[in-house]
Coordinates of N, CA and C in Angstrom, one line a residue:
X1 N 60.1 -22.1 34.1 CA 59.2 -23.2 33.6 C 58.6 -22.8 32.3
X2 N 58.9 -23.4 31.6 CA 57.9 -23.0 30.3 C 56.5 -23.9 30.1
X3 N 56.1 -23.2 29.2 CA 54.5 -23.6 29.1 C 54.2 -25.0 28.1
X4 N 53.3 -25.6 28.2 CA 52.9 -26.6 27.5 C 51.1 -27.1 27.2
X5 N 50.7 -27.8 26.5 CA 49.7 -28.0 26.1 C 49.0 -29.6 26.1
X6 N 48.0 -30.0 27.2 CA 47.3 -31.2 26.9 C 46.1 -31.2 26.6
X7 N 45.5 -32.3 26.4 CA 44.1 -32.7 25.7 C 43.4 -33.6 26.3
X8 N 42.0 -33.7 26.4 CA 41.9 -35.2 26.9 C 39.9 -34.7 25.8
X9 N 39.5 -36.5 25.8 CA 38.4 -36.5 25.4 C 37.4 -37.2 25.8
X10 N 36.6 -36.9 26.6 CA 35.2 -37.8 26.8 C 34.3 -38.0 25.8
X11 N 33.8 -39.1 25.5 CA 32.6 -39.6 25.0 C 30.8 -39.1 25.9
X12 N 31.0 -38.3 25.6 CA 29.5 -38.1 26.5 C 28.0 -38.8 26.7
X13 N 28.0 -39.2 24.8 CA 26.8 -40.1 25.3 C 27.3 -41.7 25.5
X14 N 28.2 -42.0 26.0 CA 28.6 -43.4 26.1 C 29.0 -42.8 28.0
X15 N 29.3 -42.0 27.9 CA 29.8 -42.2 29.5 C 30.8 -42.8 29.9
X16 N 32.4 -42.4 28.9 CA 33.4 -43.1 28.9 C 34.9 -42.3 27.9
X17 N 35.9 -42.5 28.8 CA 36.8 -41.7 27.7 C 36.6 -42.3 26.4
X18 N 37.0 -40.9 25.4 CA 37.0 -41.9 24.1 C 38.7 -41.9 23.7
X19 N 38.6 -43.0 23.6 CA 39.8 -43.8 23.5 C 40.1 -44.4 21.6
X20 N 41.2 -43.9 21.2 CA 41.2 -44.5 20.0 C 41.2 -43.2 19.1
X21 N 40.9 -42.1 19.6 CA 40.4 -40.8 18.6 C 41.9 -40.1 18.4
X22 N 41.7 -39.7 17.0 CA 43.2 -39.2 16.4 C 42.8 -37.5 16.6
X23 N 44.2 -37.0 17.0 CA 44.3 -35.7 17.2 C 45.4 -35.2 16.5
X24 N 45.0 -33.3 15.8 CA 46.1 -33.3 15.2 C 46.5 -32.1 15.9
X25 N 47.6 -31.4 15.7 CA 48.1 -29.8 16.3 C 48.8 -29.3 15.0
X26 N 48.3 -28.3 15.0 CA 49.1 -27.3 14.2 C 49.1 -25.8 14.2
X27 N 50.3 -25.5 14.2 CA 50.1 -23.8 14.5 C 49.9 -22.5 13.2
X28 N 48.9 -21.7 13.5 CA 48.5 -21.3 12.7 C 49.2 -19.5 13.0
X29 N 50.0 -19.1 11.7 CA 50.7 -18.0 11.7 C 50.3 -17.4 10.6
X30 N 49.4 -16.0 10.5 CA 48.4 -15.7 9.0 C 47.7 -16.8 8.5
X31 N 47.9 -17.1 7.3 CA 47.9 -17.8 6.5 C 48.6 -19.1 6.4
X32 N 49.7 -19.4 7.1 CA 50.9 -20.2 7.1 C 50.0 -21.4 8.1
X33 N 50.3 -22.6 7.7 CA 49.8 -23.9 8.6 C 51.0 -25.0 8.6
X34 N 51.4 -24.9 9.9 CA 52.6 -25.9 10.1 C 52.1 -27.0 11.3
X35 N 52.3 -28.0 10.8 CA 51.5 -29.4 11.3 C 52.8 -29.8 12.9
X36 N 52.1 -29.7 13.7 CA 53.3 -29.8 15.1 C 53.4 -31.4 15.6
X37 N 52.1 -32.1 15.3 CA 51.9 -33.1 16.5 C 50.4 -33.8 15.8
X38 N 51.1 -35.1 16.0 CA 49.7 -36.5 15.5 C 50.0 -37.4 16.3
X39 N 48.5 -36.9 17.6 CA 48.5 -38.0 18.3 C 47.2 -39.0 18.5
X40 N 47.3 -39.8 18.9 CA 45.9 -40.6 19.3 C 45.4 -40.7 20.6
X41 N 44.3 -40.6 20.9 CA 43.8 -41.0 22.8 C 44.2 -42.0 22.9
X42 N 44.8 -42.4 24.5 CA 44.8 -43.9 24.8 C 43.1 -44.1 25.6
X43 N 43.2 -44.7 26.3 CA 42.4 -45.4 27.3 C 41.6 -44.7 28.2
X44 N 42.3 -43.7 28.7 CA 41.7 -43.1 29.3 C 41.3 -41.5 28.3
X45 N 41.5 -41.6 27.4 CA 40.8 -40.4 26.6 C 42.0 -39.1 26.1
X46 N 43.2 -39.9 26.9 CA 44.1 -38.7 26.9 C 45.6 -39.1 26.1
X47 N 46.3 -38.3 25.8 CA 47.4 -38.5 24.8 C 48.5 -39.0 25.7
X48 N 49.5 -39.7 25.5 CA 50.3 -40.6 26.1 C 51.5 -39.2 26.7
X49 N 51.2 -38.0 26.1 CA 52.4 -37.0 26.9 C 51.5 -35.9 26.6
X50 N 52.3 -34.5 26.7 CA 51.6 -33.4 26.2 C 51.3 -33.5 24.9
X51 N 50.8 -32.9 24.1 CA 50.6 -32.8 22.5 C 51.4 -31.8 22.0
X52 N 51.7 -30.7 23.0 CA 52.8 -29.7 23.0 C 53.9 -29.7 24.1
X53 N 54.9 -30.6 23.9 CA 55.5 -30.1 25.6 C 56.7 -29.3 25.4
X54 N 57.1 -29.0 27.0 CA 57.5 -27.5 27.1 C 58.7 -27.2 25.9
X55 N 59.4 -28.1 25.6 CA 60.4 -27.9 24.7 C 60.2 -27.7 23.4
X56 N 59.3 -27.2 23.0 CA 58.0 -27.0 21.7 C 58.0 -26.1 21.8
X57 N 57.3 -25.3 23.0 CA 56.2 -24.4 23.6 C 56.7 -23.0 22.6
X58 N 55.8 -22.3 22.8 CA 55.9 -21.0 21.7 C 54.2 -20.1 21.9
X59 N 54.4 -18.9 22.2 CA 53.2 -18.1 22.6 C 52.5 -18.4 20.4
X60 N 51.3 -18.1 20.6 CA 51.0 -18.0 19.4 C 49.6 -18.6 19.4
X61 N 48.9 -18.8 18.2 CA 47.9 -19.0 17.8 C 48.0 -20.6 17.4
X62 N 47.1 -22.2 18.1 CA 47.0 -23.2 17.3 C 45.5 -23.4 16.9
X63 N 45.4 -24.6 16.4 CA 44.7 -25.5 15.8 C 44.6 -26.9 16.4
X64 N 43.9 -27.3 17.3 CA 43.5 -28.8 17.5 C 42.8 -29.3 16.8
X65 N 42.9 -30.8 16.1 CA 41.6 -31.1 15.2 C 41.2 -32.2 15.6
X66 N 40.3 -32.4 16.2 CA 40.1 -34.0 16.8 C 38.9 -34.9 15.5
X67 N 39.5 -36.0 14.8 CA 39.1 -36.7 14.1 C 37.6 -37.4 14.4
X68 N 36.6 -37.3 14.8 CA 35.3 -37.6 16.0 C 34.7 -38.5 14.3
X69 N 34.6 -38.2 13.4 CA 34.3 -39.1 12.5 C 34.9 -40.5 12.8
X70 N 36.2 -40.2 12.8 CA 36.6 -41.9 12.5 C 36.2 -42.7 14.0
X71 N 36.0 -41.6 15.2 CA 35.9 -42.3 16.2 C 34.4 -42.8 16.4
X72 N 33.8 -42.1 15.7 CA 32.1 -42.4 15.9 C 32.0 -43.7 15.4
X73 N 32.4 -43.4 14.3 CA 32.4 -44.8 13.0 C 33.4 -46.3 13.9
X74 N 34.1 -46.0 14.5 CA 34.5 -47.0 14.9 C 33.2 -47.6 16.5
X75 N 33.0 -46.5 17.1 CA 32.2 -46.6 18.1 C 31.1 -47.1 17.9
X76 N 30.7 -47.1 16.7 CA 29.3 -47.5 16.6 C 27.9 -46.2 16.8
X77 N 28.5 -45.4 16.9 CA 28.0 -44.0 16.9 C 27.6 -43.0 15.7
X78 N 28.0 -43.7 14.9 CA 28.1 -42.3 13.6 C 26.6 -42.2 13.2
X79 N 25.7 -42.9 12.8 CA 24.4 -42.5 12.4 C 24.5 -42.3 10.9
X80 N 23.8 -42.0 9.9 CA 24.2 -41.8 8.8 C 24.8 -40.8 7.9
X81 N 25.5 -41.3 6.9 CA 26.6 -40.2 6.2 C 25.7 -39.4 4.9
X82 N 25.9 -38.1 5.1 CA 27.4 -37.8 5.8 C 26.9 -37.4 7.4
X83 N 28.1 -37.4 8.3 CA 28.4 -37.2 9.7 C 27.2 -35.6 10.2
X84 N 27.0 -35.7 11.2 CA 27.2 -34.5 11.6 C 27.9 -33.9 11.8
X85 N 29.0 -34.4 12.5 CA 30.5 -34.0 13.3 C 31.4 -35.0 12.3
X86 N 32.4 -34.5 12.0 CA 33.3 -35.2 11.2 C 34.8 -34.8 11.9
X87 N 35.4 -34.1 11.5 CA 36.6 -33.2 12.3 C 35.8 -32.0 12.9
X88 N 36.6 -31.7 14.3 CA 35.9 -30.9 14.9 C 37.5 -30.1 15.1
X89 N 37.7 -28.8 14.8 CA 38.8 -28.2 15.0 C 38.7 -26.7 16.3
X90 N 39.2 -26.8 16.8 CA 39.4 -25.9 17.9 C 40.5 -25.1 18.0
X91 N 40.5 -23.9 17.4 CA 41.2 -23.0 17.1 C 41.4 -22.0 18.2
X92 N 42.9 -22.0 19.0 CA 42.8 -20.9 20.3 C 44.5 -20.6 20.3
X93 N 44.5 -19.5 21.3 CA 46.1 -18.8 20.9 C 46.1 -19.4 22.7
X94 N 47.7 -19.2 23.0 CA 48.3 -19.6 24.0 C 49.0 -18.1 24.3
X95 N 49.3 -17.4 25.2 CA 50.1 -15.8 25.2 C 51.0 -16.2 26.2
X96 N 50.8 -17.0 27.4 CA 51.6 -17.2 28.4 C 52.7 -18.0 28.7
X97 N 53.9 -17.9 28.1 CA 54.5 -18.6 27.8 C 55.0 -19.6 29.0
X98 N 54.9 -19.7 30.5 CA 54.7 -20.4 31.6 C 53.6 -20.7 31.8
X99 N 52.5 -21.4 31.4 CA 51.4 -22.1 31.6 C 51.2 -22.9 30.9
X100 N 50.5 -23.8 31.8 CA 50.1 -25.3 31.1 C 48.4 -24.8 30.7
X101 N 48.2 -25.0 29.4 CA 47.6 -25.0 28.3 C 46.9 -26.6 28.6
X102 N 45.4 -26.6 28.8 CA 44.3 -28.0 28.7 C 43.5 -27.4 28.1
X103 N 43.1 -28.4 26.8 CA 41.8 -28.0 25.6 C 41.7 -29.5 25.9
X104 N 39.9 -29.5 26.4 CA 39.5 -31.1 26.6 C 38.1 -30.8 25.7
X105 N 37.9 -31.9 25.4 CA 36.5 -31.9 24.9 C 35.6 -33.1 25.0
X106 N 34.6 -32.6 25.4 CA 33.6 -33.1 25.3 C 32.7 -33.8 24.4
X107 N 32.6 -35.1 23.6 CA 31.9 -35.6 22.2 C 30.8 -36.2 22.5
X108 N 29.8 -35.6 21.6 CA 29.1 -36.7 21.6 C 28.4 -36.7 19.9
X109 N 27.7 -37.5 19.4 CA 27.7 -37.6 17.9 C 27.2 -36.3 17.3
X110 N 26.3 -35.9 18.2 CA 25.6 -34.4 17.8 C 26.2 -33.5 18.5
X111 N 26.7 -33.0 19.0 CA 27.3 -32.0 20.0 C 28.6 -32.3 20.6
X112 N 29.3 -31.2 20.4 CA 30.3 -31.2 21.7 C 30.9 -30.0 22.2
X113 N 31.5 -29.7 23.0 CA 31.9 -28.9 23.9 C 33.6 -29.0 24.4
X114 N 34.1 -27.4 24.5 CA 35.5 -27.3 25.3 C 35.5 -26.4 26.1
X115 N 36.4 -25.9 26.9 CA 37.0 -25.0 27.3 C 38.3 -25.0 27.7
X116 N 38.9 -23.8 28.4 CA 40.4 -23.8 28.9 C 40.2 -24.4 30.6
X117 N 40.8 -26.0 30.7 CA 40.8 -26.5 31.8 C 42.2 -26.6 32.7
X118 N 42.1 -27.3 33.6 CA 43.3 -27.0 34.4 C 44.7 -28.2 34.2

């Protein structure tokens, strides 16, 4: 089985996936940045497949960038510009090349939060 990578996003001060928010992936090798995956949340906060699936998959170092600017601004949440939180990028390596890889996050206009989920 090889390894793969999903995402998902809650809205925290609304108490609701956030739905609509652009995500980007890219793997980061030194200095080298190669763009893998542009996806968007659906409905439930989460991307319509992996963001990485197994036929991708590659041990290494990425880059998640979740767009929370344009989602705030669409939400009604943004507060004034410039943003607090604009892109929020979450930079983590994957080693196991059989494991499913979850970076979820948590938003809310002032803060947010991740970790490695199941």
């Amino acid at each position: 089985m090889a390894g793969y990578l999903t995402t998902h996003v809650l809205d925290t001060a609304q108490g609701v996936p956030a739905a609509g928010l652009k995500i980007t992936l890219d793997r980061i090798s030194g200095s080298e940045r190669t763009r893998l995956a542009e996806m968007e949340t659906n409905a439930d906060g989460r991307t319509d497949g992996p963001i990485l699936p197994k036929e991708a998959f590659a041990p290494g170092q990425y880059e998640l960038t979740f767009h929370a600017g344009d989602y705030l601004r669409a939400s009604g949440q943004a507060g004034a510009e410039p943003l607090f939180l604009d892109e929020v990028p979450i930079r983590f390596g994957m080693a196991d090349g059989d494991a499913h890889y979850h970076v979820p996050l948590l938003l809310s206009p002032y803060g947010f939060s991740t970790y490695r989920g199941s």
